[in-house]
Amino acid sequence: MNHPPIVAIIGATGAVGVEFIRCLEERNFPLAELRLFASARSAGKNMTFRGQSIPVRELTEQSFGGVDIALFSAGSSISKKFGPIAAKAGAVVVDNSSAFRMTPGVPLIVPEINPEQINHHKGIIANPNCSTIIAIVPLWPLHKINRITRLVAATYQAASGAGAAAMQELMDATKAALDGRDYPPTVLPHPYAFNVFSHNASVDPVSGYNEEEMKMVNETRKIFADPDIRISATCVRVPVLRAHCEALNVEFTSPIEAGTVRDILSHAPGVKLVDQREKNYFPMPRDASGQGDILVGRIRNDLSDPSRCSIAMFVAGDQLLKGAALNAVQIAELLVAKN
Ligand code: A2P
């Protein structure tokens, strides 16, 4: 890899792409050149990085010459087609889609949890699903001292996870509802204004679980390198623009007290405690948005488990940052530090 590297963003005009640019800028990522790619629709547009205007180019098979690190967030089918082309051309791909996450031999990395996996890539590294990252950053330091045997999660997921068009749909649908106008949804499957609906991922007709829920199950097991953790998730969209919340019910091997959990999480990397019972102030998407930590609160022993092995908590994290762009840029930082 050149020092400093040439970095390409694939899907630069999307909700995550814009945050890639911002993270690289804010974190002073050492790079020699930034190249921006999107679909033909965006070719000719310009985007600003470190005060310079950079043209957006149409992604083609020839886009990767000289590129050292390619940050992908243009959807799974683009990653499946162009990820291997980029890797063959010599780039290390950090892919935000689900295309390669469960592929054996492809590291699936959360830098606070399994940074050592950076040494095992063969040209492609996967960035986990946003709901998975937001749940497991605070769970990992607990799992390390008292193994988690079971996790039951319920998500409250923002529009941002479905991309920039879904965020626009939420705003337009809300305006229309306030004006008393009809707004037939075109991006998400159900009316979004003042509504809550099951995640738009496809549902397995046999198990009843949707793909988002199974990502939380399978990715957590891979990242924790613990195939036996029992996990069940219910994933839901709520009318919030960005930042997902999750109610987590966690069962540990041995009894654990809420105070111990609070102590451990008060100095855990990537975690911020927001747990003010006296003020009824707990994690909210508004506070989670635009910053990189996972906010954790409502930490309490689960009343329904007399063994005191179970903890309930509520978390919030910026889906576009730690759930996507920030985690990917942190992976790219590990790559640079390694070389
Ligand atoms: P474009 O803006 O040109 O459509 P989001 O997740 O917010 O929906 O963004 C998706 C990103 O993926 C956008 O940057 C989008 O570019 C890009 N994209 C979509 N289709 C393609 C394609 N065929 N080739 C390259 N980039 C694509």
PDB file of C-alpha atoms in Angstrom, residues 98-200:
ATOM      1  CA  SER A  98     -24.118  -7.479   3.473  1.00  0.00           C
ATOM      2  CA  ALA A  99     -22.531  -9.042   0.364  1.00  0.00           C
ATOM      3  CA  PHE A 100     -19.491 -10.668   2.011  1.00  0.00           C
ATOM      4  CA  ARG A 101     -20.188 -10.477   5.754  1.00  0.00           C
ATOM      5  CA  MET A 102     -20.837 -14.164   6.284  1.00  0.00           C
ATOM      6  CA  THR A 103     -18.343 -15.369   3.636  1.00  0.00           C
ATOM      7  CA  PRO A 104     -15.802 -17.637   5.351  1.00  0.00           C
ATOM      8  CA  GLY A 105     -12.377 -15.990   5.318  1.00  0.00           C
ATOM      9  CA  VAL A 106     -13.762 -12.445   5.035  1.00  0.00           C
ATOM     10  CA  PRO A 107     -13.092 -10.590   8.307  1.00  0.00           C
ATOM     11  CA  LEU A 108     -16.135  -8.889   9.815  1.00  0.00           C
ATOM     12  CA  ILE A 109     -14.692  -6.168  12.008  1.00  0.00           C
ATOM     13  CA  VAL A 110     -15.759  -3.854  14.796  1.00  0.00           C
ATOM     14  CA  PRO A 111     -12.473  -2.191  15.822  1.00  0.00           C
ATOM     15  CA  GLU A 112     -13.422  -2.082  19.536  1.00  0.00           C
ATOM     16  CA  ILE A 113     -14.036  -5.855  19.457  1.00  0.00           C
ATOM     17  CA  ASN A 114     -11.919  -7.815  16.995  1.00  0.00           C
ATOM     18  CA  PRO A 115      -9.265  -5.483  15.475  1.00  0.00           C
ATOM     19  CA  GLU A 116      -6.834  -8.398  15.156  1.00  0.00           C
ATOM     20  CA  GLN A 117      -8.956  -9.703  12.272  1.00  0.00           C
ATOM     21  CA  ILE A 118      -7.363  -6.973  10.122  1.00  0.00           C
ATOM     22  CA  ASN A 119      -4.422  -9.357   9.677  1.00  0.00           C
ATOM     23  CA  HIS A 120      -6.535 -12.021   7.973  1.00  0.00           C
ATOM     24  CA  HIS A 121      -8.094 -10.328   4.954  1.00  0.00           C
ATOM     25  CA  LYS A 122      -7.609 -11.419   1.374  1.00  0.00           C
ATOM     26  CA  GLY A 123      -8.575  -8.092  -0.195  1.00  0.00           C
ATOM     27  CA  ILE A 124     -12.097  -7.724   1.202  1.00  0.00           C
ATOM     28  CA  ILE A 125     -13.133  -6.725   4.732  1.00  0.00           C
ATOM     29  CA  ALA A 126     -16.797  -6.496   5.712  1.00  0.00           C
ATOM     30  CA  ASN A 127     -18.380  -3.795   7.849  1.00  0.00           C
ATOM     31  CA  PRO A 128     -21.178  -5.279   9.987  1.00  0.00           C
ATOM     32  CA  ASN A 129     -24.876  -4.462   9.880  1.00  0.00           C
ATOM     33  CA  CYS A 130     -25.748  -1.247  11.714  1.00  0.00           C
ATOM     34  CA  SER A 131     -28.133  -2.810  14.261  1.00  0.00           C
ATOM     35  CA  THR A 132     -25.528  -5.439  15.043  1.00  0.00           C
ATOM     36  CA  ILE A 133     -22.757  -2.875  15.655  1.00  0.00           C
ATOM     37  CA  ILE A 134     -24.978  -0.678  17.818  1.00  0.00           C
ATOM     38  CA  ALA A 135     -25.946  -3.632  20.028  1.00  0.00           C
ATOM     39  CA  ILE A 136     -22.571  -5.293  20.396  1.00  0.00           C
ATOM     40  CA  VAL A 137     -20.162  -2.416  21.066  1.00  0.00           C
ATOM     41  CA  PRO A 138     -21.505  -2.126  24.641  1.00  0.00           C
ATOM     42  CA  LEU A 139     -22.084  -5.881  25.021  1.00  0.00           C
ATOM     43  CA  TRP A 140     -18.498  -6.935  24.227  1.00  0.00           C
ATOM     44  CA  PRO A 141     -16.800  -5.638  27.412  1.00  0.00           C
ATOM     45  CA  LEU A 142     -19.514  -7.390  29.448  1.00  0.00           C
ATOM     46  CA  HIS A 143     -19.217 -10.624  27.442  1.00  0.00           C
ATOM     47  CA  LYS A 144     -15.477 -10.651  28.096  1.00  0.00           C
ATOM     48  CA  ILE A 145     -15.934 -10.828  31.885  1.00  0.00           C
ATOM     49  CA  ASN A 146     -19.185 -12.822  32.093  1.00  0.00           C
ATOM     50  CA  ARG A 147     -20.120 -14.687  28.923  1.00  0.00           C
ATOM     51  CA  ILE A 148     -23.469 -13.733  27.397  1.00  0.00           C
ATOM     52  CA  THR A 149     -25.554 -16.830  26.810  1.00  0.00           C
ATOM     53  CA  ARG A 150     -28.683 -15.183  25.377  1.00  0.00           C
ATOM     54  CA  LEU A 151     -29.685 -11.851  23.846  1.00  0.00           C
ATOM     55  CA  VAL A 152     -33.214 -10.692  23.079  1.00  0.00           C
ATOM     56  CA  ALA A 153     -33.259  -7.432  21.101  1.00  0.00           C
ATOM     57  CA  ALA A 154     -35.992  -5.136  19.834  1.00  0.00           C
ATOM     58  CA  THR A 155     -34.886  -2.390  17.459  1.00  0.00           C
ATOM     59  CA  TYR A 156     -36.316   1.052  16.717  1.00  0.00           C
ATOM     60  CA  GLN A 157     -34.634   1.753  13.370  1.00  0.00           C
ATOM     61  CA  ALA A 158     -34.364   5.087  11.589  1.00  0.00           C
ATOM     62  CA  ALA A 159     -35.009   5.903   7.933  1.00  0.00           C
ATOM     63  CA  SER A 160     -31.272   6.396   7.254  1.00  0.00           C
ATOM     64  CA  GLY A 161     -30.714   2.634   7.177  1.00  0.00           C
ATOM     65  CA  ALA A 162     -32.726   2.491   3.964  1.00  0.00           C
ATOM     66  CA  GLY A 163     -30.677   5.272   2.355  1.00  0.00           C
ATOM     67  CA  ALA A 164     -31.032   8.929   1.424  1.00  0.00           C
ATOM     68  CA  ALA A 165     -34.243   8.341  -0.545  1.00  0.00           C
ATOM     69  CA  ALA A 166     -35.946   6.824   2.533  1.00  0.00           C
ATOM     70  CA  MET A 167     -34.925   9.828   4.657  1.00  0.00           C
ATOM     71  CA  GLN A 168     -36.458  12.119   2.032  1.00  0.00           C
ATOM     72  CA  GLU A 169     -39.597   9.979   1.964  1.00  0.00           C
ATOM     73  CA  LEU A 170     -39.987  10.322   5.741  1.00  0.00           C
ATOM     74  CA  MET A 171     -39.735  14.126   5.487  1.00  0.00           C
ATOM     75  CA  ASP A 172     -42.053  14.396   2.476  1.00  0.00           C
ATOM     76  CA  ALA A 173     -44.605  11.971   3.952  1.00  0.00           C
ATOM     77  CA  THR A 174     -44.614  13.865   7.254  1.00  0.00           C
ATOM     78  CA  LYS A 175     -45.148  17.218   5.499  1.00  0.00           C
ATOM     79  CA  ALA A 176     -47.943  15.687   3.427  1.00  0.00           C
ATOM     80  CA  ALA A 177     -49.627  14.218   6.514  1.00  0.00           C
ATOM     81  CA  LEU A 178     -49.495  17.572   8.317  1.00  0.00           C
ATOM     82  CA  ASP A 179     -51.001  19.239   5.225  1.00  0.00           C
ATOM     83  CA  GLY A 180     -53.736  16.598   5.065  1.00  0.00           C
ATOM     84  CA  ARG A 181     -52.462  15.258   1.728  1.00  0.00           C
ATOM     85  CA  ASP A 182     -52.137  11.597   0.709  1.00  0.00           C
ATOM     86  CA  TYR A 183     -48.573  10.350   0.245  1.00  0.00           C
ATOM     87  CA  PRO A 184     -48.271   6.938  -1.409  1.00  0.00           C
ATOM     88  CA  PRO A 185     -44.895   5.455  -0.331  1.00  0.00           C
ATOM     89  CA  THR A 186     -42.381   4.707  -3.099  1.00  0.00           C
ATOM     90  CA  VAL A 187     -39.208   3.777  -1.176  1.00  0.00           C
ATOM     91  CA  LEU A 188     -40.446   1.908   1.893  1.00  0.00           C
ATOM     92  CA  PRO A 189     -43.343  -0.541   1.790  1.00  0.00           C
ATOM     93  CA  HIS A 190     -45.681   1.286   4.192  1.00  0.00           C
ATOM     94  CA  PRO A 191     -46.747   4.860   5.001  1.00  0.00           C
ATOM     95  CA  TYR A 192     -43.915   6.264   7.137  1.00  0.00           C
ATOM     96  CA  ALA A 193     -45.374   9.396   8.713  1.00  0.00           C
ATOM     97  CA  PHE A 194     -46.618   8.817  12.281  1.00  0.00           C
ATOM     98  CA  ASN A 195     -46.291   5.072  11.781  1.00  0.00           C
ATOM     99  CA  VAL A 196     -44.194   2.094  12.919  1.00  0.00           C
ATOM    100  CA  PHE A 197     -43.783  -1.056  10.842  1.00  0.00           C
ATOM    101  CA  SER A 198     -41.783  -4.271  10.748  1.00  0.00           C
ATOM    102  CA  HIS A 199     -38.377  -3.846   9.056  1.00  0.00           C
ATOM    103  CA  ASN A 200     -38.571  -3.773   5.260  1.00  0.00           C
TER     104      ASN A 200
END
